[in-house]
Short mmCIF file of C-alpha atoms in Angstrom, two decimals:
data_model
loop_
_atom_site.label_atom_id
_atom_site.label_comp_id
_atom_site.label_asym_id
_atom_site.label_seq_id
_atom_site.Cartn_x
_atom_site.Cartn_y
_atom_site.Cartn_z
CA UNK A 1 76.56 142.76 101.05
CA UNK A 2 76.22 138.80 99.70
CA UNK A 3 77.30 136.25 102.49
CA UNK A 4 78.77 133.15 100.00
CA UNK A 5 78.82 130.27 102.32
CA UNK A 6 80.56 127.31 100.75
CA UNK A 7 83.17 125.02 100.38
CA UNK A 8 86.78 125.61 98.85
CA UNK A 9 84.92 125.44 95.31
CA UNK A 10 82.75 128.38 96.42
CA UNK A 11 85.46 130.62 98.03
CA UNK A 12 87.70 129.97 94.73
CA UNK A 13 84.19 131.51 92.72
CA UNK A 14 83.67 134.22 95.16
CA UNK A 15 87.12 135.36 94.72
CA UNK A 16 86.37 135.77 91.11
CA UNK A 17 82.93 137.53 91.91
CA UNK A 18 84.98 140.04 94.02
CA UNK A 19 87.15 140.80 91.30
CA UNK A 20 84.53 140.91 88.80
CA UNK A 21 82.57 143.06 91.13
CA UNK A 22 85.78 145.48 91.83
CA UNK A 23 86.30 145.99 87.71
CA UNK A 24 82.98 146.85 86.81
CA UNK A 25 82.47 149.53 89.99
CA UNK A 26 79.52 147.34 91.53
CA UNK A 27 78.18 148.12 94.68
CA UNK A 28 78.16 144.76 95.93
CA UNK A 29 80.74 143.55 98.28
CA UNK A 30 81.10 139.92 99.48
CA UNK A 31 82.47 137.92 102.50
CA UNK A 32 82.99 134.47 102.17
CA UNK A 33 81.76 132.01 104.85
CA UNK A 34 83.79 128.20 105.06
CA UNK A 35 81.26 125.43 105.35
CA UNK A 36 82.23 121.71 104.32
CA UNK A 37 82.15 118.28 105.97
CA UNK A 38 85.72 117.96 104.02
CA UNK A 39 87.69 120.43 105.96
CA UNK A 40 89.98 121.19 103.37
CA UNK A 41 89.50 124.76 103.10
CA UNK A 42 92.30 126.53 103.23
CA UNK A 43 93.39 129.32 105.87
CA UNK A 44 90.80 128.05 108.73
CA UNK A 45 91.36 125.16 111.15
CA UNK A 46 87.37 123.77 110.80
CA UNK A 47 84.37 124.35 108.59
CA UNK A 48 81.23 124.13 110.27
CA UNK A 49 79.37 121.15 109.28
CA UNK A 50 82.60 119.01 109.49
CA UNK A 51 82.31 117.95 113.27
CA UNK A 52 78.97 116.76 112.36
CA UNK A 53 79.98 114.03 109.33
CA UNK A 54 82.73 113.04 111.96
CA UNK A 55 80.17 112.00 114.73
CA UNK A 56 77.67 109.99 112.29
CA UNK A 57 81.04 108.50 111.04
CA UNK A 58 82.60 107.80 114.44
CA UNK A 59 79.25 106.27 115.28
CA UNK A 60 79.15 104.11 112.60
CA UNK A 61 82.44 102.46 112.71
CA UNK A 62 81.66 101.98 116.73
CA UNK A 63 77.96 100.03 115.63
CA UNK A 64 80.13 97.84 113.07
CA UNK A 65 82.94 96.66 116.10
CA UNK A 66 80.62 94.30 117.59
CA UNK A 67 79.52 92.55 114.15
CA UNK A 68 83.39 92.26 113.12
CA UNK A 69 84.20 90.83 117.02
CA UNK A 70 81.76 88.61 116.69
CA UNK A 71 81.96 86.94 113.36
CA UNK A 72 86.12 87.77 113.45
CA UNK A 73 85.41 89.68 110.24
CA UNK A 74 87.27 92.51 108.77
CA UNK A 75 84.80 95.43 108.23
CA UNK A 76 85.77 98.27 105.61
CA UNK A 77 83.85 101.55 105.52
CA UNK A 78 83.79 104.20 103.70
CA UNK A 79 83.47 107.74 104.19
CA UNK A 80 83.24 111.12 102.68
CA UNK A 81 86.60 112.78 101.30
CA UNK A 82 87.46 112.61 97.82
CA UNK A 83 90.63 114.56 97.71
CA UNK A 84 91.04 115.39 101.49
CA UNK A 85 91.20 112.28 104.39
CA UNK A 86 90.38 114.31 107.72
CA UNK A 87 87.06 112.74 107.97
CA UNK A 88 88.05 109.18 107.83
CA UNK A 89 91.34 110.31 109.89
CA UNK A 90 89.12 112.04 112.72
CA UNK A 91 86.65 109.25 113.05
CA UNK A 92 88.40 106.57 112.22
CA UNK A 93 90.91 107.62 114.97
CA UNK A 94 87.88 108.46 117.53
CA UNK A 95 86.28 105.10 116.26
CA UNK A 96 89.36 102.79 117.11
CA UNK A 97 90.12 102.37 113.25
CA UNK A 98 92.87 99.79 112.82
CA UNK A 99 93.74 100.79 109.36
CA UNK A 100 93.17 103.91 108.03
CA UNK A 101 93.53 104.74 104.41
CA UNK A 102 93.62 108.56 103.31
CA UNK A 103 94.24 109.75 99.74
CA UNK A 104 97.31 111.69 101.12
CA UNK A 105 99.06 108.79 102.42
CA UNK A 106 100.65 106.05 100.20
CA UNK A 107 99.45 102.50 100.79
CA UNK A 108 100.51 99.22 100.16
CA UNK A 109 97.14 96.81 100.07
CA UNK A 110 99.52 93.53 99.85
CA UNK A 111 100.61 93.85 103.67
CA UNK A 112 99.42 91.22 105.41
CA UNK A 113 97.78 93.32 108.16
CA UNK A 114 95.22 91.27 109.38
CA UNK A 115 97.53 88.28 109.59
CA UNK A 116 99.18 90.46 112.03
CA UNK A 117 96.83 91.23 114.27
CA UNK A 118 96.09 87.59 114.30
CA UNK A 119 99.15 86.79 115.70
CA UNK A 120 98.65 89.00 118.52
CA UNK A 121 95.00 87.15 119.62
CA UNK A 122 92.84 90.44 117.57
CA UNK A 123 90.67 87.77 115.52
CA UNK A 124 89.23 91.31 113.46
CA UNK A 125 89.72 94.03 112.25
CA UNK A 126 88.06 98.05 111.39
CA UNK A 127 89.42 99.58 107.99
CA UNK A 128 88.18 103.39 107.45
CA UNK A 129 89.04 104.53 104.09
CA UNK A 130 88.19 107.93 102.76
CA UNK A 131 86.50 107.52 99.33
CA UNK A 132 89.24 109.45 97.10
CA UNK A 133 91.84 106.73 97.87
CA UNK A 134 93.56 105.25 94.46
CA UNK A 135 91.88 102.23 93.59
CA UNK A 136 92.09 99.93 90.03
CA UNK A 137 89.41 99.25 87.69
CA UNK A 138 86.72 102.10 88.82
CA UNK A 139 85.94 100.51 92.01
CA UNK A 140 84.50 102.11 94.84
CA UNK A 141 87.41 102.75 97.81
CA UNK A 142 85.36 100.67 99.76
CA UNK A 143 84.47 97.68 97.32
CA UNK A 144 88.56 97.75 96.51
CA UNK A 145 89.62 97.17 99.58
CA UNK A 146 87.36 94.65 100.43
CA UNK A 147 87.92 92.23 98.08
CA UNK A 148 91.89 92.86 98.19
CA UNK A 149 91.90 92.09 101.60
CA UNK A 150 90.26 88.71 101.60
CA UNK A 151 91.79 87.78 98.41
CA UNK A 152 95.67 88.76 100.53
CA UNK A 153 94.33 87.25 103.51
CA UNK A 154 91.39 84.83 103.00
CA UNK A 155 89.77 86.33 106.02
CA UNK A 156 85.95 87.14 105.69
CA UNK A 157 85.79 90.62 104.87
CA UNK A 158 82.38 93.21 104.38
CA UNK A 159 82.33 96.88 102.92
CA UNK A 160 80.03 99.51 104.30
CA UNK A 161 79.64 102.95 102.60
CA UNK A 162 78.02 105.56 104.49
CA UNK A 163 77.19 108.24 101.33
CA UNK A 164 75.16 111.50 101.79
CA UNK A 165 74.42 109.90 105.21
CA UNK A 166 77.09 112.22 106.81
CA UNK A 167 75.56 114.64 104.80
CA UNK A 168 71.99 115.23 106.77
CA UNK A 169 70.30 114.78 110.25
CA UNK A 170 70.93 116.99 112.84
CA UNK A 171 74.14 119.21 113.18
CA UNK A 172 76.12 118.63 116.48
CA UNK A 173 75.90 121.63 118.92
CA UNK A 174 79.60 122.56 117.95
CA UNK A 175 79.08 123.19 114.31
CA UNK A 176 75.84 124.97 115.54
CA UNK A 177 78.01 127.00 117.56
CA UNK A 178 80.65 127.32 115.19
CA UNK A 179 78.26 128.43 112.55
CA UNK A 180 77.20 131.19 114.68
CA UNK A 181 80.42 132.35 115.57
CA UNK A 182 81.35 132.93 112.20
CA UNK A 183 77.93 134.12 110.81
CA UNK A 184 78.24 136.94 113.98
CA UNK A 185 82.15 137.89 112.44
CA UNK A 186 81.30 138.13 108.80
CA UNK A 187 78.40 140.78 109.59
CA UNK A 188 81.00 143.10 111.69
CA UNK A 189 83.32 142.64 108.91
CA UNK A 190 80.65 144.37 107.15
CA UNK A 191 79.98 146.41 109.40
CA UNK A 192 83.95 147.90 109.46
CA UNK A 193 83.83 148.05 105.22
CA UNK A 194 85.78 144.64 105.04
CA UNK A 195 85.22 142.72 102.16
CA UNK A 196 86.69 140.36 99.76
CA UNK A 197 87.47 138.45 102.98
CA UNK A 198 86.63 134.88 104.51
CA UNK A 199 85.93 134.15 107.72
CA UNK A 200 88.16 131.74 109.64
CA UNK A 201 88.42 129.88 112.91
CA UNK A 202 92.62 129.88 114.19
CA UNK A 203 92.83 128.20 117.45
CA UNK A 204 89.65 129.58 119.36
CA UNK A 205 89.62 132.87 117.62
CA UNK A 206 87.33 133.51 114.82
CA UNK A 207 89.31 136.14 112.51
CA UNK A 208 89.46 136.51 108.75
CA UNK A 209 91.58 136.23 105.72
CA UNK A 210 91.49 137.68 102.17
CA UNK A 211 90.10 135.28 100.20
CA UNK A 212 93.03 135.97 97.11
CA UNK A 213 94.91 133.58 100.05
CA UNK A 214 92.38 131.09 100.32
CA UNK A 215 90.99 130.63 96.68
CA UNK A 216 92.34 127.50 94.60
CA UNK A 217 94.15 125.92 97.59
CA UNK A 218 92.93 122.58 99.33
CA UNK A 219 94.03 121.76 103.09
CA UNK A 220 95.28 118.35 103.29
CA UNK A 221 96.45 115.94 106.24
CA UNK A 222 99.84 115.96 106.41
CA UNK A 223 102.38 112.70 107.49
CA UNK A 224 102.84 114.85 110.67
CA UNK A 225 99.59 115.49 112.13
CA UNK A 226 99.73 114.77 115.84
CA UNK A 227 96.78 112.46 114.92
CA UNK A 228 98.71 110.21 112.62
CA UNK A 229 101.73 110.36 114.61
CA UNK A 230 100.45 109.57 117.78
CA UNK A 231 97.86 106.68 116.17
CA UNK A 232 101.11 105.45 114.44
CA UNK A 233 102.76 105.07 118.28
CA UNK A 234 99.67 103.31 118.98
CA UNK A 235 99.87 100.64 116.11
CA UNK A 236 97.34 102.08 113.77
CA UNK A 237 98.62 101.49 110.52
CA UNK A 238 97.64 104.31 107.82
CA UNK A 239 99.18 102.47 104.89
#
């Protein structure tokens, strides 16, 4: 039995490994284990290692408030998700984000925003953008939106790009947990003669799919995730 742990690259290869496996008559058998800070694999609500990148995001953007209140700055960071947004959705949502830019999401950079929240006595502002938003020229998401926003506005603005940061350290003791939930499910699937299956976390249920539904399919945020709809009621603006 070979345990692939991965992301939705790997569980797209393992499929093929299956099959390859099946038309030759090989004796190996494989399960297929999601792991990825991006989230976006298919057919399960989390990968273990994402609740990590969203704490040493969320902590980030809550360091950077204090710099942007007191300077009245706009601060712009960057995190992890080239074609998938739920990390900068999830922290820049538990971060108090003002703007949050996804890759899913249309946006329109000429919107006066910060002007705005002028208006209403907020003298700064938090932008989390997820690093696979459009930009022009080859600029970083981070860089782009930077210097858009105090060219539109004239308002001091800095960039901050977090990188393989939300990549290391420590794991939170959910994704630990997580991890071994799923670890503990892909042996008894094993253990019953179930294979060319991934494991998969619906609800608070581990269970698993076959991966021929999860292979070559991302997960992406959606315009009606209760997360953008009820951030949207609170004035967040995500584009």
């Amino acid at each position: 039995a070979f345990f692939y742990i991965g992301g939705n690259d790997s569980m797209d290869t393992i499929k093929k490994l299956t099959d390859y496996g099946d038309s030759i008559g090989s004796p190996i058998r494989f399960v297929g284990i999601p792991k990825t800070i991006d989230n976006d694999v298919w057919c399960t609500d989390v990968s273990f290692g994402f609740d990590s990148a969203v704490t040493i995001a969320t902590d980030a953007i809550d360091r950077l408030h204090s710099t942007a209140s007191a300077h009245q700055r706009v601060m712009v960071i960057e995190v992890m998700g080239h074609k998938a947004g739920w990390i900068a959705l999830h922290s820049g949502m538990a971060g108090g984000g003002d703007i949050i830019l996804l890759p899913e999401i249309p946006f329109d950079i000429h919107v006066p925003f910060a002007i705005n929240r002028l208006k209403k006595g907020k003298p700064y502002s938090i932008v989390v953008v997820a690093e696979g938003i459009p930009t022009i020229g080859g600029k970083k998401a981070a860089q782009y939106i930077a210097e858009e926003i105090e060219y539109e506005t004239g308002f001091e603005t800095r960039e901050t790009v977090l990188g393989y940061i939300q990549r290391g350290g420590s794991p939170t003791a959910y994704d630990r947990n997580l991890a071994t939930r799923m670890g503990g499910h892909a042996t008894e699937l094993i253990a019953q003669g179930m294979f060319g299956r991934m494991v998969a976390l619906k609800g608070n249920t581990i269970e698993s799919v076959p991966l021929s539904e999860v292979a070559g399919k991302l997960k992406l945020v959606t315009e009606d995730h209760d997360l953008i709809v009820q951030g949207r009621r609170m004035g967040i603006c995500f584009g």
